Tab-separated table of C-alpha atoms in Angstrom:
chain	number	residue	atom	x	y	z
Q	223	UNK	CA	-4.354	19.450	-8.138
Q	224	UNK	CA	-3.363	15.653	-7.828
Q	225	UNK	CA	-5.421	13.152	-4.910
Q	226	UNK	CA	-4.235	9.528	-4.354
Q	227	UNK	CA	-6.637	7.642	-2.001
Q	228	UNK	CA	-5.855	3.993	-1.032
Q	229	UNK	CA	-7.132	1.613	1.839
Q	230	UNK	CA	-8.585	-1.324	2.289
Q	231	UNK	CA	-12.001	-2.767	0.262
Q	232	UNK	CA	-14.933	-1.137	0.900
Q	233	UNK	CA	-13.379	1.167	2.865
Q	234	UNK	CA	-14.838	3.890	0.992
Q	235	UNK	CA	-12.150	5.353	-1.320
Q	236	UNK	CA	-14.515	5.306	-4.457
Q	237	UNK	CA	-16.866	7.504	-2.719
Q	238	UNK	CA	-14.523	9.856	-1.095
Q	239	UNK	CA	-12.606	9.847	-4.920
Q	240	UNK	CA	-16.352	10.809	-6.205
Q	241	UNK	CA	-16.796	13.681	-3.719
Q	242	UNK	CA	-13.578	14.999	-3.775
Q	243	UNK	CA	-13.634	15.108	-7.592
Q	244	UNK	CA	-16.509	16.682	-7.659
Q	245	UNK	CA	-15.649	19.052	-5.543
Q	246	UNK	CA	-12.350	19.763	-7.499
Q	247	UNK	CA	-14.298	20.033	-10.915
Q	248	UNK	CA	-16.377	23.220	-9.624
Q	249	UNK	CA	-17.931	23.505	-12.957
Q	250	UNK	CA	-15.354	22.306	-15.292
Q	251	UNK	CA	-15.511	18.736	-17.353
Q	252	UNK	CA	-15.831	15.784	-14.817
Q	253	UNK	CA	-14.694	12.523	-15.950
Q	254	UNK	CA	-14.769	9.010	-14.627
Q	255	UNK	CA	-11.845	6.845	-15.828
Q	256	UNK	CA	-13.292	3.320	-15.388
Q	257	UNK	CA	-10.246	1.349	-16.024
Q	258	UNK	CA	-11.914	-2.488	-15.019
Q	259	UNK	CA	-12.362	-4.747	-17.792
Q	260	UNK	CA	-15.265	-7.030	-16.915
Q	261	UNK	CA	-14.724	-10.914	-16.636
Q	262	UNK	CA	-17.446	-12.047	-15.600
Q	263	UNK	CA	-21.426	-11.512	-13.709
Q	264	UNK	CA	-19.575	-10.774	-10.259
Q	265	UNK	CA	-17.517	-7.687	-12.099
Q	266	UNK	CA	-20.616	-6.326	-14.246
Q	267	UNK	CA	-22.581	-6.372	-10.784
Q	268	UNK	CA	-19.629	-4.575	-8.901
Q	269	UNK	CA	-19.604	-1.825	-12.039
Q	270	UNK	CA	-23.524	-1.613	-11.786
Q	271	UNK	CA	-23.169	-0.985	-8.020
Q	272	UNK	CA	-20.645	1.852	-8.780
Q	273	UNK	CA	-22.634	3.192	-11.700
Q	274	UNK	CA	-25.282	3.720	-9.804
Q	275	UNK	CA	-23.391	5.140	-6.671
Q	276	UNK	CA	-22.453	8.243	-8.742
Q	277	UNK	CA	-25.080	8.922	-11.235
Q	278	UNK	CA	-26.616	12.374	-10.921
Q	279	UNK	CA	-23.043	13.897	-9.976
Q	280	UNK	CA	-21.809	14.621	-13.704
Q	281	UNK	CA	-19.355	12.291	-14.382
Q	282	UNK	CA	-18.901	11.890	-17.736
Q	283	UNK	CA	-17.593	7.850	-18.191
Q	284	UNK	CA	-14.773	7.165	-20.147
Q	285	UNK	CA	-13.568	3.268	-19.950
Q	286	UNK	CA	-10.033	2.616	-20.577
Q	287	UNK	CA	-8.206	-0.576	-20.014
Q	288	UNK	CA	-4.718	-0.290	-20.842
Q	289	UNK	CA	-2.880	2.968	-22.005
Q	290	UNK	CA	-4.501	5.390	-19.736
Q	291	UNK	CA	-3.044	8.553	-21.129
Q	292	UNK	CA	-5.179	7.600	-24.502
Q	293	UNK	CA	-7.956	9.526	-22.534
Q	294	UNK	CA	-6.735	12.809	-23.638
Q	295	UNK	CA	-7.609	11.728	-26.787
Q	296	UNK	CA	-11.172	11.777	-25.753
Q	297	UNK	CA	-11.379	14.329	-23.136
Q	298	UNK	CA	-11.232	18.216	-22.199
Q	299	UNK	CA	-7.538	18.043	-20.502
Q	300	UNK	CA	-8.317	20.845	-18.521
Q	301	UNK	CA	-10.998	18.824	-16.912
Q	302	UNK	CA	-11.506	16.725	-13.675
Q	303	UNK	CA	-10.284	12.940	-13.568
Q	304	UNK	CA	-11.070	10.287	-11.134
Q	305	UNK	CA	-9.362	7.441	-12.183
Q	306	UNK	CA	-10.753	4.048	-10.331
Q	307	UNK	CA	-8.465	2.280	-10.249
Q	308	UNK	CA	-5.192	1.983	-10.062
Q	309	UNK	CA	-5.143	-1.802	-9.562
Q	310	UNK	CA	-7.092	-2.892	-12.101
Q	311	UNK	CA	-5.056	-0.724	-14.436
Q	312	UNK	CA	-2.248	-2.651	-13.755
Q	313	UNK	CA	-4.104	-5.949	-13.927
Q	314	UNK	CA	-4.875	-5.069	-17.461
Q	315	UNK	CA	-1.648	-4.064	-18.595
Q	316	UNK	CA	-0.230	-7.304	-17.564
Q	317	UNK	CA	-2.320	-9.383	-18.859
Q	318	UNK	CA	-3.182	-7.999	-22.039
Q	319	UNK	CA	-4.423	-11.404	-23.720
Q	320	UNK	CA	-5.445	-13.407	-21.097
Q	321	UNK	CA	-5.094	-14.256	-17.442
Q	322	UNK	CA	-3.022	-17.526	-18.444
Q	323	UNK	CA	-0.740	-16.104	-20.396
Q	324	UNK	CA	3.166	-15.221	-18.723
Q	325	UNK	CA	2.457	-11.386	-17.379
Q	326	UNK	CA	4.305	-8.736	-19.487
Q	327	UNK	CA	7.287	-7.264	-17.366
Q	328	UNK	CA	7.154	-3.817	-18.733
Q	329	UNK	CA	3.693	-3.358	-17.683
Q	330	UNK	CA	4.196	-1.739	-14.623
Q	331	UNK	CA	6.786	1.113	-16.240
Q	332	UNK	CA	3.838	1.465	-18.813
Q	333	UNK	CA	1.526	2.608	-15.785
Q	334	UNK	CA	3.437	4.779	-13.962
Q	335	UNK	CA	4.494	6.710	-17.187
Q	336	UNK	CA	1.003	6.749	-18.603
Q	337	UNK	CA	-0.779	7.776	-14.589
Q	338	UNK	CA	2.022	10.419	-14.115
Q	339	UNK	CA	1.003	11.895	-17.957
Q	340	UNK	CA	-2.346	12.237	-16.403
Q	341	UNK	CA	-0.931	13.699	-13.157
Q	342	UNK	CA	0.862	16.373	-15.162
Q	343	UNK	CA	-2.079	17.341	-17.786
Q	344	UNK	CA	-5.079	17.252	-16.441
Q	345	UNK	CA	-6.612	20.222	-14.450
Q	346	UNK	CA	-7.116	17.695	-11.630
Q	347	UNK	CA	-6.877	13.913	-11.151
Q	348	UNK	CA	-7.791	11.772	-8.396
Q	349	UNK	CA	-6.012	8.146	-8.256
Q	350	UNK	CA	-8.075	5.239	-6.410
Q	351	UNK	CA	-5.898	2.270	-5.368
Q	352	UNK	CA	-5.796	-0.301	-3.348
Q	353	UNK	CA	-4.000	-1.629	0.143
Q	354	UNK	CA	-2.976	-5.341	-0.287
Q	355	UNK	CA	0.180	-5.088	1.846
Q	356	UNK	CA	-0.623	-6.474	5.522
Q	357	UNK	CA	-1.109	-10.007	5.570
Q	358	UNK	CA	0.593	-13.053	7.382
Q	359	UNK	CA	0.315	-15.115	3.851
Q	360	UNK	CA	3.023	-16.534	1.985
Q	361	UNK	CA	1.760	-15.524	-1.445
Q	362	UNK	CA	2.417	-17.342	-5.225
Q	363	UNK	CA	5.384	-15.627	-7.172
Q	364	UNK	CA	2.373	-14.061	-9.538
Q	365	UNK	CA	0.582	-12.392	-6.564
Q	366	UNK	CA	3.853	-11.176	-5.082
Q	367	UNK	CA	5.049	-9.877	-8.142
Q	368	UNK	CA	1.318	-8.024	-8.789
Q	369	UNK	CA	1.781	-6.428	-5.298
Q	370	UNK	CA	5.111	-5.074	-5.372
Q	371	UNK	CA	4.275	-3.784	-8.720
Q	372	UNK	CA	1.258	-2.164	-7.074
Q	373	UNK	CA	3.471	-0.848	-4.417
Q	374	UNK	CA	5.480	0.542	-6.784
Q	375	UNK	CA	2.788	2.409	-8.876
Q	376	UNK	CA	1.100	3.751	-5.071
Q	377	UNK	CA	4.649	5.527	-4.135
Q	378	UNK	CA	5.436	7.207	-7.177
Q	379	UNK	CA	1.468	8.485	-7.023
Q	380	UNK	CA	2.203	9.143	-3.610
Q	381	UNK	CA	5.393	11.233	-4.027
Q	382	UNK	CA	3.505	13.053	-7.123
Q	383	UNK	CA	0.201	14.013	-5.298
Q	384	UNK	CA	-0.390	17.106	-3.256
Q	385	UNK	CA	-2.928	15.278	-1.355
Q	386	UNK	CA	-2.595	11.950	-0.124
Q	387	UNK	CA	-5.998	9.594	1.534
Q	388	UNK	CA	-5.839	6.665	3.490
Q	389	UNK	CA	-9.549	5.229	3.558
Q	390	UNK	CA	-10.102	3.663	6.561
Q	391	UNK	CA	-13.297	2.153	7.287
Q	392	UNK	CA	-15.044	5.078	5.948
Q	393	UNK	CA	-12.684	7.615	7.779
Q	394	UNK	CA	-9.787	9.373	6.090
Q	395	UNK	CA	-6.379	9.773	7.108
Q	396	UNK	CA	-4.435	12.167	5.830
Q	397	UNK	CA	-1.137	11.671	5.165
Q	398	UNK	CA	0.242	14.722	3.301
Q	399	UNK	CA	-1.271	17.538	2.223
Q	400	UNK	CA	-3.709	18.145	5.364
Q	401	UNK	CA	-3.800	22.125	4.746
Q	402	UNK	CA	-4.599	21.687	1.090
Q	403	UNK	CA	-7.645	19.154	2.218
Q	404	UNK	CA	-8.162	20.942	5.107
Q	405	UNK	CA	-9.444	23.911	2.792
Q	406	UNK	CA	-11.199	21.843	0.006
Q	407	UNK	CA	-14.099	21.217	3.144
U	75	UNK	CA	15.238	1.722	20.464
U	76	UNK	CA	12.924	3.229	17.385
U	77	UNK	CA	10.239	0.802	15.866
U	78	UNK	CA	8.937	1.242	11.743
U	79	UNK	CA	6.313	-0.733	10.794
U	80	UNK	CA	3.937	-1.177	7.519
U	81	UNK	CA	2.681	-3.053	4.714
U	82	UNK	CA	5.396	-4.798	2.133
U	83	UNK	CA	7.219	-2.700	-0.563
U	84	UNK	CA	6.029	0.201	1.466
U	85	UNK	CA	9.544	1.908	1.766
U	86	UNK	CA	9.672	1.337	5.292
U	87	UNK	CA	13.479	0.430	4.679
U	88	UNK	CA	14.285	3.195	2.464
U	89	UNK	CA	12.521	5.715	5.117
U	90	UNK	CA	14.928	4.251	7.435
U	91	UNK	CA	18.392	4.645	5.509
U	92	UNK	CA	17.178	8.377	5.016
U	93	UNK	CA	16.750	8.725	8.893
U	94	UNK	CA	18.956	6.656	10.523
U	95	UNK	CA	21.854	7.110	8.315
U	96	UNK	CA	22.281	3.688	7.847
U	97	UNK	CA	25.132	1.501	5.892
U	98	UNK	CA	23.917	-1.416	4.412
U	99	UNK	CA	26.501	-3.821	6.798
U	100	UNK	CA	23.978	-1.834	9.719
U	101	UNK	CA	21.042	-4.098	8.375
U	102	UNK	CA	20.456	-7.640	9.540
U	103	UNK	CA	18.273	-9.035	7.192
U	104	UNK	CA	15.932	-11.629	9.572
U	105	UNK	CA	14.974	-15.037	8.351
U	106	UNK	CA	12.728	-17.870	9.284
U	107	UNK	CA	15.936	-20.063	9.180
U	108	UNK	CA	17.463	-18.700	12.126
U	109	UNK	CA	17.550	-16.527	15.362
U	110	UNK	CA	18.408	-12.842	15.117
U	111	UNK	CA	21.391	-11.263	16.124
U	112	UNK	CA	20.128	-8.933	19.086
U	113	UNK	CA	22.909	-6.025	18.816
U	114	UNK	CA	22.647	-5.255	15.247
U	115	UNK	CA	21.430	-1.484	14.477
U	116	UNK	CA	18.742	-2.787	12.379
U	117	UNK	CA	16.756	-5.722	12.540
U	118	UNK	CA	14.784	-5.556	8.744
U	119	UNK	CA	11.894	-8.181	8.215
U	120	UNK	CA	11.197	-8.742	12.116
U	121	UNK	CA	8.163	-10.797	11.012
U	122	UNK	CA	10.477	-13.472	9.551
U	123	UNK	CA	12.352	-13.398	13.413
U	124	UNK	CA	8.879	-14.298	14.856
U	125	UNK	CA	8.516	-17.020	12.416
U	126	UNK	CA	11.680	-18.602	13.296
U	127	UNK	CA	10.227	-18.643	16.709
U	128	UNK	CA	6.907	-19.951	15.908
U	129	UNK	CA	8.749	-22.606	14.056
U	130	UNK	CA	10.998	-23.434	17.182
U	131	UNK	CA	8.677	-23.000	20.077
U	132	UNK	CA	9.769	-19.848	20.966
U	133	UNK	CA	7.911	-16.864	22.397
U	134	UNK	CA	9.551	-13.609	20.362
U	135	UNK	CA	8.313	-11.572	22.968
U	136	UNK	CA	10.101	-13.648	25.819
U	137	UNK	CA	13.279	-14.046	24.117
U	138	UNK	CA	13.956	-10.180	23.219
U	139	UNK	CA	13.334	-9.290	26.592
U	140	UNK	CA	16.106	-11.532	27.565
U	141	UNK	CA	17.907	-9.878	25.473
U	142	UNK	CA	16.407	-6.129	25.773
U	143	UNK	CA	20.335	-4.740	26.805
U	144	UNK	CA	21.601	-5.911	23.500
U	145	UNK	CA	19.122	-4.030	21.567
U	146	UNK	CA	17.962	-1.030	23.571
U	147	UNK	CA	19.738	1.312	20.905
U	148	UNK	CA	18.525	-0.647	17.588
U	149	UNK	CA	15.935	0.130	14.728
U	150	UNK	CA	13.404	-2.918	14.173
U	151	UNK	CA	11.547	-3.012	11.190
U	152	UNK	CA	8.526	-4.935	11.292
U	153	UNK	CA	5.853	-6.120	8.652
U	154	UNK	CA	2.544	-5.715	9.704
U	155	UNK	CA	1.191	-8.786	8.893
U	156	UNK	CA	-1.107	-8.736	11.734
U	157	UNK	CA	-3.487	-6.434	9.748
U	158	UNK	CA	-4.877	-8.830	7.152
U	159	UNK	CA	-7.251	-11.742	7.485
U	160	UNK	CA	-6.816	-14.585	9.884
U	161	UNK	CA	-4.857	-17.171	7.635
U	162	UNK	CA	-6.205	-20.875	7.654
U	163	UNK	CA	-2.912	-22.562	8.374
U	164	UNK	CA	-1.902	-23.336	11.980
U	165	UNK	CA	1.534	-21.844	11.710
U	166	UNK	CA	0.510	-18.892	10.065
U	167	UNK	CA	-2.314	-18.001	12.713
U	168	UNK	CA	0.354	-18.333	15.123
U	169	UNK	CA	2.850	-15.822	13.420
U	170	UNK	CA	0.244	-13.550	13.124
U	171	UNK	CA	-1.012	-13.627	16.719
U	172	UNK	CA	3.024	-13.578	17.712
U	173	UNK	CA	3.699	-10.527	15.448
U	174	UNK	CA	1.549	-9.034	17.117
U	175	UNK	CA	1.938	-9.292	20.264
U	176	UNK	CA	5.945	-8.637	19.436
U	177	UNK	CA	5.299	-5.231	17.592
U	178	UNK	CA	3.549	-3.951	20.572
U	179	UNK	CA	6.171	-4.810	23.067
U	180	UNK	CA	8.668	-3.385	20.972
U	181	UNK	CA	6.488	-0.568	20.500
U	182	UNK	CA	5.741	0.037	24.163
U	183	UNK	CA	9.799	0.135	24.922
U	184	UNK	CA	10.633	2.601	21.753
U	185	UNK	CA	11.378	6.131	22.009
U	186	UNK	CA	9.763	6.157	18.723
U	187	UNK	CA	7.190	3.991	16.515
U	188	UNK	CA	6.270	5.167	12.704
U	189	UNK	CA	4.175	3.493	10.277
U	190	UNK	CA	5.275	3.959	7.017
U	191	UNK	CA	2.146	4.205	4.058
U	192	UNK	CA	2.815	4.341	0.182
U	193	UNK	CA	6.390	5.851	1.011
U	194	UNK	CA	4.962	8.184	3.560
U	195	UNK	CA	6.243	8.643	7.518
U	196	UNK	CA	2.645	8.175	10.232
U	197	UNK	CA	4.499	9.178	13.396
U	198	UNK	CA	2.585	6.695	16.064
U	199	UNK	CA	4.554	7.399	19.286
């Protein structure tokens, strides 16, 4: 079974990805695939914050970066994977030296490759991402190019998944897949 | 007349070549250089129409009803850039509020209005 949940910050998607992997897992392997690379004291805080919202539920952490199928190197496949998040996975695999450097064009190819791997072998994966589309901004050709990219990455998860989430404030919509969810609660 | 609305690189165009069988001389392509042309049977990138508005003093609201016979049988496809946060510049606040207030006349004349998420149809009306 494949989840994608998106929305807007702090809408909740981590939370519902925790429960919903949790549920999935019954009592099979439950990993979290932490894919942020910390910067700076604002990131380690916001990875504290989420440490601590799921400890006690069995997640097992594995932290990848960049090439996210690399965690079947580490992992029962058969397993449960919440992978949070999308977003930063692509952040990563842009920028693989450093923020200043030109972003690397075949980095969003790399992430829909490596996150439909995942899709396809593991006993269950649940994709977090997240909703930057809906703003009256005229945006830098960097950020536009990071959020079609994003957009990109979202609608191939979204065509993959049986389930797909739209966090909303702490509510879910569901946009596909409502019998399948329907039945998981 | 059928609305589509959504976040950018959403597929809200490619949702509407599926459904409305659309040729790509159907699409007018709307800029913040210049007016719209009202008949077309699809007005993409209505946002940029209420720009060109904002820009020239214009109420988009005010002007399509003017011209509400030309377009009673088109598709508009509008960004919802109304969603985000309230933008600092003057102009921008103002395209916001206008988009706004444009998508929900348009959306209270439609037969129907979708929203279209990660590739995926939200009927709305």
């Amino acid at each position: 079974m494949n989840i994608f949940i998106s929305g807007g910050s702090k809408n909740g998607k981590s939370s519902f990805g925790q429960d919903i992997a949790v549920r999935l897992s019954k009592k099979g392997k439950l990993y979290y695939v932490a894919t942020m690379i910390p910067y700076d004291d604002e990131d380690r805080v916001r990875i504290a914050r989420h440490i601590e919202n799921r400890s006690g539920m069995g997640f097992e952490t594995i932290e990848v970066g960049r090439n996210i199928s690399s965690i079947f190197e580490r992992a029962d496949e058969a397993g449960t994977f919440l992978v949070d998040s999308t977003t930063a996975l692509l952040l990563n695999e842009m920028f693989p030296e450093s923020y200043e450097a030109e972003a690397d064009p075949t980095a969003v190819t790399r992430c829909i490759e490596g996150l439909l791997e995942v899709a396809n072998r593991a006993g269950n994966a649940v994709f977090v991402s997240d909703y930057i589309y809906s703003d009256a901004a005229r945006y830098d050709s960097f950020t536009e190019s990071y959020r079609r990219s994003l957009a990109s990455i979202d609608r191939v998860l979204a065509q993959k998944c049986d389930v797909v989430i739209e966090a909303s404030v702490g509510n879910r919509i569901i946009h596909k897949g409502k019998t399948i969810y329907e039945k998981m609660f | 007349m059928d609305l589509i609305i959504g976040g950018a690189y959403q597929g809200k165009l490619d949702l509407a070549k599926d459904k409305y069988d659309l040729e790509d001389s159907d699409i007018y392509f709307c800029t913040e250089e210049s007016c719209i042309e009202f008949g077309k049977k699809c007005l993409y990138h209505a946002e940029e129409f209420s720009l060109w508005c904002v820009r020239n003093g214009m109420e988009a609201t005010e002007l399509l009803d003017k011209h509400k016979e030309e377009w009673k049988d088109s598709l508009f496809i509008c960004e919802d850039i109304f969603c985000g946060v309230v933008p600092i510049g003057e102009d921008m606040r103002a395209w916001r509020e206008m988009t706004g207030r444009m998508c929900a006349y348009l959306s209270s004349k439609a037969k129907n209005v979708c929203r279209v998420f990660c590739g995926l149809e939200q009927k709305l009306k």
